[in-house]
Amino acid sequence: MAERADLALTALAPAIWGSTYLVTTELLPPGYPLTVSLLRALPAGLLLLLLVRQLPTGLWWNRVFLLGALNFSIFWALLFVAAYRLPGGVAATVGAVQPLIVIGLERLFFNAPIRRVSVIVGLAGVAGVALLVMTPKAGLDPIGVAAGLGGAVSMACGTVLTRYWRPPVSALTVTAWQLTAGGLLLLPVALLLEPSLPMPSLKNLAGFAYLGLIGAALTYILWFRGIGTLRPSLVAPLGFLSPLMAVLLGWGVLGQSLTPAQLGGVAIVLGSVWLNQRAAQKA
């Protein structure tokens, strides 16, 4: 029962991440992906640091910056490269291989057996995401595909290493450390590669506040809490909920239509998440 509650709480994080596309397109100025990522991570991380009033010590400085790079800086940077060079459906489908990568890394770091149900969930999730977001005219750009795979590997490594090292602090503190480290690493990249952000409007400020406080601080507290209590191979498939929620919000808020193929994708994604939870209860 407790594990089911942990899965449900952790699932809230990717479900909320699914609103990122809607908030970005409707509330934020276009053309500033790295700056948006920076403003999503660093202010939220610094705010949480003020709350926890605790800094890493010793070896944890290096580990925190590595985890911040894997979970935020590298992951978000490659995600945007993939998004710019690939149709959104292709980028999402490539990124959906992350749970399969986590299975291999879990075997490497924890000597965990490769469970058949985890592979089935991972493959089904990729198929479901493809049905949700792929279009018949979707093209493949090698650099975009490489960036999408690199982002998936980065996030998978961050997920597994966060569990492997098990920071001896609360999920709130872990989130504060990693968001701040990831934001600091993004700072010089954004300053060098993107023009200055124009004076934000109230609508822009609302979007930044939502992405920072809800889409980063709250969700990653839930995510890292889940990683600390559950096996990474059980947590990773919950990421399929992100493209699912993005499609459902596009339908419910923006009035976009849902095709029969997308409805099939909804069913497959929900089925894979349900199968994942069933496996967790029996493990």
Tab-separated table of N, CA and C in Angstrom, residues 116-261:
chain	number	residue	atom	x	y	z
A	116	ARG	N	11.326	-9.167	-17.078
A	116	ARG	CA	10.618	-9.149	-18.360
A	116	ARG	C	9.536	-8.081	-18.378
A	117	VAL	N	8.824	-7.920	-17.260
A	117	VAL	CA	7.730	-6.955	-17.237
A	117	VAL	C	8.257	-5.528	-17.425
A	118	SER	N	9.465	-5.237	-16.916
A	118	SER	CA	10.031	-3.896	-17.077
A	118	SER	C	10.341	-3.608	-18.543
A	119	VAL	N	10.856	-4.618	-19.253
A	119	VAL	CA	11.136	-4.449	-20.679
A	119	VAL	C	9.836	-4.268	-21.454
A	120	ILE	N	8.811	-5.052	-21.108
A	120	ILE	CA	7.505	-4.923	-21.780
A	120	ILE	C	6.919	-3.538	-21.550
A	121	VAL	N	6.984	-3.060	-20.306
A	121	VAL	CA	6.480	-1.718	-19.986
A	121	VAL	C	7.229	-0.661	-20.791
A	122	GLY	N	8.562	-0.796	-20.870
A	122	GLY	CA	9.361	0.183	-21.611
A	122	GLY	C	9.027	0.206	-23.084
A	123	LEU	N	8.924	-0.969	-23.702
A	123	LEU	CA	8.600	-1.045	-25.132
A	123	LEU	C	7.180	-0.555	-25.407
A	124	ALA	N	6.243	-0.945	-24.534
A	124	ALA	CA	4.862	-0.499	-24.712
A	124	ALA	C	4.759	1.015	-24.573
A	125	GLY	N	5.501	1.561	-23.635
A	125	GLY	CA	5.470	3.008	-23.449
A	125	GLY	C	5.999	3.749	-24.663
A	126	VAL	N	7.090	3.263	-25.242
A	126	VAL	CA	7.629	3.885	-26.458
A	126	VAL	C	6.589	3.841	-27.579
A	127	ALA	N	5.929	2.678	-27.736
A	127	ALA	CA	4.897	2.552	-28.772
A	127	ALA	C	3.735	3.500	-28.502
A	128	GLY	N	3.328	3.599	-27.240
A	128	GLY	CA	2.227	4.492	-26.897
A	128	GLY	C	2.559	5.949	-27.154
A	129	VAL	N	3.767	6.367	-26.773
A	129	VAL	CA	4.192	7.751	-27.015
A	129	VAL	C	4.258	8.030	-28.518
A	130	ALA	N	4.754	7.050	-29.286
A	130	ALA	CA	4.816	7.224	-30.738
A	130	ALA	C	3.428	7.450	-31.319
A	131	LEU	N	2.445	6.684	-30.871
A	131	LEU	CA	1.078	6.869	-31.359
A	131	LEU	C	0.505	8.214	-30.926
A	132	LEU	N	0.900	8.665	-29.741
A	132	LEU	CA	0.396	9.934	-29.235
A	132	LEU	C	0.877	11.126	-30.050
A	133	VAL	N	2.150	11.102	-30.438
A	133	VAL	CA	2.762	12.337	-30.923
A	133	VAL	C	3.376	12.262	-32.316
A	134	MET	N	3.555	11.069	-32.869
A	134	MET	CA	4.177	10.969	-34.188
A	134	MET	C	3.190	11.343	-35.289
A	135	THR	N	3.709	11.909	-36.378
A	135	THR	CA	2.907	12.212	-37.553
A	135	THR	C	3.490	11.456	-38.748
A	136	PRO	N	2.671	11.190	-39.781
A	136	PRO	CA	3.188	10.442	-40.938
A	136	PRO	C	4.357	11.125	-41.641
A	137	LYS	N	4.448	12.462	-41.530
A	137	LYS	CA	5.500	13.199	-42.223
A	137	LYS	C	6.732	13.450	-41.350
A	138	ALA	N	6.767	12.821	-40.197
A	138	ALA	CA	7.892	13.050	-39.296
A	138	ALA	C	9.195	12.593	-39.943
A	139	GLY	N	10.194	13.468	-39.911
A	139	GLY	CA	11.483	13.154	-40.503
A	139	GLY	C	12.531	12.893	-39.439
A	140	LEU	N	13.639	12.311	-39.859
A	140	LEU	CA	14.718	11.992	-38.929
A	140	LEU	C	15.961	12.792	-39.289
A	141	ASP	N	16.470	13.535	-38.338
A	141	ASP	CA	17.713	14.270	-38.489
A	141	ASP	C	18.739	13.590	-37.586
A	142	PRO	N	19.881	13.138	-38.121
A	142	PRO	CA	20.832	12.378	-37.303
A	142	PRO	C	21.286	13.110	-36.045
A	143	ILE	N	21.574	14.415	-36.175
A	143	ILE	CA	22.020	15.168	-34.999
A	143	ILE	C	20.892	15.264	-33.978
A	144	GLY	N	19.678	15.488	-34.463
A	144	GLY	CA	18.534	15.568	-33.565
A	144	GLY	C	18.289	14.252	-32.844
A	145	VAL	N	18.383	13.141	-33.581
A	145	VAL	CA	18.203	11.828	-32.961
A	145	VAL	C	19.299	11.567	-31.928
A	146	ALA	N	20.547	11.915	-32.276
A	146	ALA	CA	21.655	11.725	-31.340
A	146	ALA	C	21.446	12.560	-30.073
A	147	ALA	N	20.963	13.803	-30.241
A	147	ALA	CA	20.703	14.656	-29.086
A	147	ALA	C	19.577	14.075	-28.228
A	148	GLY	N	18.522	13.564	-28.878
A	148	GLY	CA	17.427	12.966	-28.128
A	148	GLY	C	17.872	11.752	-27.330
A	149	LEU	N	18.682	10.905	-27.961
A	149	LEU	CA	19.206	9.733	-27.255
A	149	LEU	C	20.162	10.150	-26.138
A	150	GLY	N	20.981	11.170	-26.418
A	150	GLY	CA	21.898	11.662	-25.395
A	150	GLY	C	21.157	12.216	-24.192
A	151	GLY	N	20.067	12.937	-24.450
A	151	GLY	CA	19.257	13.453	-23.348
A	151	GLY	C	18.643	12.337	-22.528
A	152	ALA	N	18.171	11.294	-23.210
A	152	ALA	CA	17.591	10.154	-22.502
A	152	ALA	C	18.633	9.455	-21.640
A	153	VAL	N	19.843	9.289	-22.187
A	153	VAL	CA	20.927	8.669	-21.420
A	153	VAL	C	21.299	9.527	-20.211
A	154	SER	N	21.350	10.853	-20.418
A	154	SER	CA	21.708	11.761	-19.330
A	154	SER	C	20.713	11.668	-18.186
A	155	MET	N	19.421	11.744	-18.507
A	155	MET	CA	18.395	11.668	-17.468
A	155	MET	C	18.387	10.297	-16.804
A	156	ALA	N	18.580	9.243	-17.598
A	156	ALA	CA	18.621	7.896	-17.027
A	156	ALA	C	19.792	7.753	-16.051
A	157	CYS	N	20.961	8.260	-16.439
A	157	CYS	CA	22.129	8.206	-15.543
A	157	CYS	C	21.871	9.006	-14.269
A	158	GLY	N	21.273	10.190	-14.408
A	158	GLY	CA	20.958	10.997	-13.235
A	158	GLY	C	19.988	10.298	-12.306
A	159	THR	N	18.988	9.628	-12.877
A	159	THR	CA	18.009	8.899	-12.069
A	159	THR	C	18.659	7.778	-11.287
A	160	VAL	N	19.478	6.978	-11.977
A	160	VAL	CA	20.093	5.811	-11.331
A	160	VAL	C	21.155	6.243	-10.320
A	161	LEU	N	21.969	7.239	-10.670
A	161	LEU	CA	23.021	7.669	-9.743
A	161	LEU	C	22.445	8.339	-8.496
A	162	THR	N	21.326	9.055	-8.650
A	162	THR	CA	20.689	9.652	-7.479
A	162	THR	C	20.277	8.564	-6.497
A	163	ARG	N	19.787	7.452	-7.025
A	163	ARG	CA	19.410	6.318	-6.174
A	163	ARG	C	20.653	5.592	-5.649
A	164	TYR	N	21.662	5.433	-6.501
A	164	TYR	CA	22.854	4.669	-6.132
A	164	TYR	C	23.622	5.351	-4.998
A	165	TRP	N	23.778	6.673	-5.106
A	165	TRP	CA	24.522	7.388	-4.087
A	165	TRP	C	23.687	7.678	-2.837
A	166	ARG	N	22.370	7.778	-2.996
A	166	ARG	CA	21.463	8.002	-1.867
A	166	ARG	C	21.975	9.134	-0.968
A	167	PRO	N	21.839	10.395	-1.372
A	167	PRO	CA	22.297	11.500	-0.531
A	167	PRO	C	21.693	11.418	0.870
A	168	PRO	N	22.497	11.640	1.909
A	168	PRO	CA	22.030	11.470	3.292
A	168	PRO	C	21.234	12.681	3.786
A	169	VAL	N	20.368	13.217	2.931
A	169	VAL	CA	19.557	14.385	3.274
A	169	VAL	C	18.154	14.173	2.717
A	170	SER	N	17.261	15.110	3.018
A	170	SER	CA	15.882	14.994	2.570
A	170	SER	C	15.771	15.237	1.072
A	171	ALA	N	14.623	14.821	0.496
A	171	ALA	CA	14.371	15.071	-0.924
A	171	ALA	C	14.347	16.566	-1.224
A	172	LEU	N	13.875	17.365	-0.276
A	172	LEU	CA	13.861	18.817	-0.445
A	172	LEU	C	15.278	19.351	-0.616
A	173	THR	N	16.195	18.878	0.209
A	173	THR	CA	17.586	19.340	0.138
A	173	THR	C	18.262	18.850	-1.138
A	174	VAL	N	18.006	17.597	-1.508
A	174	VAL	CA	18.563	17.064	-2.754
A	174	VAL	C	18.109	17.904	-3.945
A	175	THR	N	16.835	18.272	-3.951
A	175	THR	CA	16.295	19.089	-5.041
A	175	THR	C	16.947	20.464	-5.060
A	176	ALA	N	17.102	21.073	-3.882
A	176	ALA	CA	17.746	22.385	-3.804
A	176	ALA	C	19.164	22.329	-4.360
A	177	TRP	N	19.918	21.331	-3.969
A	177	TRP	CA	21.306	21.207	-4.429
A	177	TRP	C	21.371	21.025	-5.942
A	178	GLN	N	20.577	20.086	-6.454
A	178	GLN	CA	20.692	19.757	-7.878
A	178	GLN	C	20.157	20.876	-8.772
A	179	LEU	N	19.053	21.492	-8.393
A	179	LEU	CA	18.527	22.600	-9.198
A	179	LEU	C	19.521	23.754	-9.240
A	180	THR	N	20.115	24.070	-8.101
A	180	THR	CA	21.087	25.166	-8.054
A	180	THR	C	22.315	24.829	-8.891
A	181	ALA	N	22.843	23.630	-8.735
A	181	ALA	CA	24.013	23.224	-9.513
A	181	ALA	C	23.700	23.220	-11.002
A	182	GLY	N	22.558	22.643	-11.379
A	182	GLY	CA	22.177	22.620	-12.788
A	182	GLY	C	22.003	24.016	-13.352
A	183	GLY	N	21.389	24.908	-12.570
A	183	GLY	CA	21.212	26.289	-13.021
A	183	GLY	C	22.528	27.022	-13.183
A	184	LEU	N	23.452	26.831	-12.243
A	184	LEU	CA	24.759	27.480	-12.336
A	184	LEU	C	25.530	27.008	-13.565
A	185	LEU	N	25.406	25.724	-13.894
A	185	LEU	CA	26.079	25.207	-15.081
A	185	LEU	C	25.437	25.740	-16.372
A	186	LEU	N	24.142	26.003	-16.334
A	186	LEU	CA	23.456	26.553	-17.508
A	186	LEU	C	23.742	28.043	-17.716
A	187	LEU	N	24.112	28.742	-16.644
A	187	LEU	CA	24.270	30.194	-16.701
A	187	LEU	C	25.253	30.654	-17.779
A	188	PRO	N	26.502	30.181	-17.804
A	188	PRO	CA	27.427	30.663	-18.838
A	188	PRO	C	27.003	30.243	-20.242
A	189	VAL	N	26.388	29.066	-20.377
A	189	VAL	CA	25.952	28.599	-21.692
A	189	VAL	C	24.866	29.503	-22.243
A	190	ALA	N	23.894	29.849	-21.398
A	190	ALA	CA	22.808	30.726	-21.840
A	190	ALA	C	23.325	32.120	-22.180
A	191	LEU	N	24.248	32.633	-21.376
A	191	LEU	CA	24.785	33.977	-21.625
A	191	LEU	C	25.585	34.027	-22.924
A	192	LEU	N	26.295	32.945	-23.243
A	192	LEU	CA	27.137	32.925	-24.437
A	192	LEU	C	26.350	32.660	-25.714
A	193	LEU	N	25.330	31.817	-25.644
A	193	LEU	CA	24.676	31.333	-26.851
A	193	LEU	C	23.354	32.011	-27.180
A	194	GLU	N	22.793	32.758	-26.250
A	194	GLU	CA	21.494	33.373	-26.520
A	194	GLU	C	21.523	34.868	-26.250
A	195	PRO	N	20.713	35.642	-26.991
A	195	PRO	CA	20.633	37.085	-26.726
A	195	PRO	C	19.935	37.347	-25.398
A	196	SER	N	20.040	38.587	-24.948
A	196	SER	CA	19.414	38.952	-23.674
A	196	SER	C	17.896	38.827	-23.772
A	197	LEU	N	17.300	38.368	-22.710
A	197	LEU	CA	15.847	38.242	-22.650
A	197	LEU	C	15.218	39.637	-22.593
A	198	PRO	N	14.184	39.918	-23.396
A	198	PRO	CA	13.528	41.229	-23.318
A	198	PRO	C	12.815	41.396	-21.981
A	199	MET	N	12.425	42.637	-21.686
A	199	MET	CA	11.707	42.911	-20.441
A	199	MET	C	10.456	42.040	-20.371
A	200	PRO	N	10.348	41.184	-19.364
A	200	PRO	CA	9.208	40.263	-19.323
A	200	PRO	C	7.902	40.972	-18.975
A	201	SER	N	6.834	40.493	-19.560
A	201	SER	CA	5.494	40.980	-19.230
A	201	SER	C	4.973	40.234	-18.013
A	202	LEU	N	3.813	40.654	-17.510
A	202	LEU	CA	3.210	39.941	-16.392
A	202	LEU	C	2.898	38.500	-16.768
A	203	LYS	N	2.488	38.293	-18.021
A	203	LYS	CA	2.211	36.938	-18.498
A	203	LYS	C	3.487	36.103	-18.495
A	204	ASN	N	4.596	36.691	-18.947
A	204	ASN	CA	5.870	35.981	-18.923
A	204	ASN	C	6.280	35.624	-17.490
A	205	LEU	N	6.118	36.590	-16.577
A	205	LEU	CA	6.492	36.354	-15.182
A	205	LEU	C	5.668	35.219	-14.574
A	206	ALA	N	4.383	35.178	-14.931
A	206	ALA	CA	3.526	34.092	-14.439
A	206	ALA	C	4.021	32.744	-14.964
A	207	GLY	N	4.426	32.712	-16.240
A	207	GLY	CA	4.946	31.481	-16.817
A	207	GLY	C	6.232	31.037	-16.152
A	208	PHE	N	7.159	31.982	-15.943
A	208	PHE	CA	8.425	31.642	-15.280
A	208	PHE	C	8.175	31.153	-13.845
A	209	ALA	N	7.243	31.829	-13.137
A	209	ALA	CA	6.943	31.424	-11.763
A	209	ALA	C	6.383	30.004	-11.725
A	210	TYR	N	5.491	29.697	-12.669
A	210	TYR	CA	4.911	28.354	-12.697
A	210	TYR	C	5.982	27.305	-12.991
A	211	LEU	N	6.801	27.546	-14.013
A	211	LEU	CA	7.818	26.557	-14.381
A	211	LEU	C	8.855	26.376	-13.271
A	212	GLY	N	9.175	27.461	-12.557
A	212	GLY	CA	10.178	27.364	-11.503
A	212	GLY	C	9.638	26.733	-10.230
A	213	LEU	N	8.499	27.247	-9.736
A	213	LEU	CA	7.984	26.796	-8.443
A	213	LEU	C	7.249	25.463	-8.538
A	214	ILE	N	6.420	25.314	-9.576
A	214	ILE	CA	5.633	24.085	-9.719
A	214	ILE	C	6.361	23.084	-10.617
A	215	GLY	N	6.767	23.545	-11.820
A	215	GLY	CA	7.352	22.642	-12.806
A	215	GLY	C	8.759	22.193	-12.487
A	216	ALA	N	9.429	22.840	-11.533
A	216	ALA	CA	10.784	22.415	-11.154
A	216	ALA	C	10.842	22.068	-9.664
A	217	ALA	N	10.646	23.066	-8.791
A	217	ALA	CA	10.839	22.834	-7.357
A	217	ALA	C	9.929	21.724	-6.827
A	218	LEU	N	8.612	21.888	-6.989
A	218	LEU	CA	7.675	20.904	-6.438
A	218	LEU	C	7.837	19.537	-7.098
A	219	THR	N	7.888	19.533	-8.424
A	219	THR	CA	7.909	18.247	-9.123
A	219	THR	C	9.189	17.465	-8.853
A	220	TYR	N	10.320	18.153	-8.775
A	220	TYR	CA	11.559	17.404	-8.549
A	220	TYR	C	11.704	16.957	-7.101
A	221	ILE	N	11.069	17.648	-6.166
A	221	ILE	CA	11.015	17.117	-4.806
A	221	ILE	C	10.296	15.771	-4.820
A	222	LEU	N	9.147	15.722	-5.519
A	222	LEU	CA	8.390	14.473	-5.628
A	222	LEU	C	9.198	13.407	-6.384
A	223	TRP	N	9.873	13.828	-7.459
A	223	TRP	CA	10.625	12.889	-8.292
A	223	TRP	C	11.799	12.284	-7.528
A	224	PHE	N	12.592	13.134	-6.873
A	224	PHE	CA	13.749	12.624	-6.140
A	224	PHE	C	13.316	11.823	-4.905
A	225	ARG	N	12.187	12.194	-4.319
A	225	ARG	CA	11.650	11.390	-3.221
A	225	ARG	C	11.318	9.987	-3.728
A	226	GLY	N	10.689	9.919	-4.898
A	226	GLY	CA	10.350	8.623	-5.469
A	226	GLY	C	11.581	7.799	-5.793
A	227	ILE	N	12.600	8.447	-6.360
A	227	ILE	CA	13.843	7.731	-6.680
A	227	ILE	C	14.490	7.192	-5.410
A	228	GLY	N	14.356	7.947	-4.304
A	228	GLY	CA	14.971	7.507	-3.051
A	228	GLY	C	14.266	6.352	-2.392
A	229	THR	N	12.994	6.117	-2.739
A	229	THR	CA	12.228	5.058	-2.073
A	229	THR	C	11.871	3.892	-2.987
A	230	LEU	N	11.953	4.081	-4.298
A	230	LEU	CA	11.544	3.061	-5.259
A	230	LEU	C	12.700	2.714	-6.192
A	231	ARG	N	12.642	1.544	-6.795
A	231	ARG	CA	13.657	1.168	-7.775
A	231	ARG	C	13.568	2.075	-8.998
A	232	PRO	N	14.710	2.493	-9.566
A	232	PRO	CA	14.681	3.367	-10.744
A	232	PRO	C	13.860	2.803	-11.901
A	233	SER	N	13.888	1.476	-12.088
A	233	SER	CA	13.139	0.885	-13.198
A	233	SER	C	11.634	0.955	-12.988
A	234	LEU	N	11.191	1.201	-11.744
A	234	LEU	CA	9.776	1.409	-11.485
A	234	LEU	C	9.386	2.880	-11.641
A	235	VAL	N	10.343	3.764	-11.372
A	235	VAL	CA	10.067	5.198	-11.468
A	235	VAL	C	10.112	5.684	-12.915
A	236	ALA	N	11.103	5.233	-13.682
A	236	ALA	CA	11.336	5.772	-15.025
A	236	ALA	C	10.114	5.692	-15.947
A	237	PRO	N	9.346	4.568	-15.987
A	237	PRO	CA	8.201	4.524	-16.897
A	237	PRO	C	7.118	5.547	-16.599
A	238	LEU	N	7.126	6.115	-15.392
A	238	LEU	CA	6.150	7.157	-15.090
A	238	LEU	C	6.352	8.378	-15.980
A	239	GLY	N	7.546	8.514	-16.557
A	239	GLY	CA	7.810	9.620	-17.474
A	239	GLY	C	6.914	9.605	-18.701
A	240	PHE	N	6.317	8.437	-19.027
A	240	PHE	CA	5.394	8.372	-20.161
A	240	PHE	C	4.172	9.263	-19.945
A	241	LEU	N	3.897	9.602	-18.682
A	241	LEU	CA	2.736	10.449	-18.399
A	241	LEU	C	2.931	11.876	-18.897
A	242	SER	N	4.178	12.286	-19.103
A	242	SER	CA	4.435	13.666	-19.533
A	242	SER	C	3.893	13.948	-20.937
A	243	PRO	N	4.276	13.184	-21.985
A	243	PRO	CA	3.670	13.436	-23.298
A	243	PRO	C	2.173	13.171	-23.311
A	244	LEU	N	1.706	12.229	-22.491
A	244	LEU	CA	0.266	11.973	-22.410
A	244	LEU	C	-0.472	13.220	-21.932
A	245	MET	N	0.018	13.833	-20.859
A	245	MET	CA	-0.637	15.030	-20.333
A	245	MET	C	-0.512	16.197	-21.305
A	246	ALA	N	0.621	16.282	-22.013
A	246	ALA	CA	0.785	17.354	-23.006
A	246	ALA	C	-0.281	17.259	-24.090
A	247	VAL	N	-0.533	16.033	-24.567
A	247	VAL	CA	-1.555	15.832	-25.602
A	247	VAL	C	-2.945	16.120	-25.046
A	248	LEU	N	-3.234	15.656	-23.842
A	248	LEU	CA	-4.556	15.872	-23.255
A	248	LEU	C	-4.804	17.356	-22.968
A	249	LEU	N	-3.777	18.077	-22.535
A	249	LEU	CA	-3.936	19.517	-22.309
A	249	LEU	C	-4.125	20.260	-23.624
A	250	GLY	N	-3.419	19.821	-24.675
A	250	GLY	CA	-3.634	20.425	-25.983
A	250	GLY	C	-5.061	20.241	-26.456
A	251	TRP	N	-5.622	19.076	-26.168
A	251	TRP	CA	-7.017	18.795	-26.535
A	251	TRP	C	-7.998	19.586	-25.663
A	252	GLY	N	-7.753	19.585	-24.334
A	252	GLY	CA	-8.699	20.204	-23.422
A	252	GLY	C	-8.615	21.716	-23.356
A	253	VAL	N	-7.399	22.266	-23.490
A	253	VAL	CA	-7.205	23.717	-23.318
A	253	VAL	C	-7.105	24.437	-24.660
A	254	LEU	N	-6.362	23.855	-25.603
A	254	LEU	CA	-6.132	24.525	-26.882
A	254	LEU	C	-7.104	24.083	-27.970
A	255	GLY	N	-7.966	23.123	-27.660
A	255	GLY	CA	-8.957	22.687	-28.633
A	255	GLY	C	-8.399	21.833	-29.756
A	256	GLN	N	-7.238	21.201	-29.539
A	256	GLN	CA	-6.668	20.331	-30.555
A	256	GLN	C	-7.453	19.017	-30.602
A	257	SER	N	-7.514	18.429	-31.788
A	257	SER	CA	-8.283	17.195	-31.950
A	257	SER	C	-7.442	15.977	-31.575
A	258	LEU	N	-8.126	14.900	-31.205
A	258	LEU	CA	-7.469	13.632	-30.908
A	258	LEU	C	-7.853	12.612	-31.976
A	259	THR	N	-6.862	12.036	-32.635
A	259	THR	CA	-7.117	11.041	-33.667
A	259	THR	C	-7.320	9.662	-33.025
A	260	PRO	N	-7.888	8.716	-33.762
A	260	PRO	CA	-7.996	7.348	-33.222
A	260	PRO	C	-6.643	6.769	-32.813
A	261	ALA	N	-5.596	7.066	-33.573
A	261	ALA	CA	-4.261	6.575	-33.205
A	261	ALA	C	-3.821	7.155	-31.865
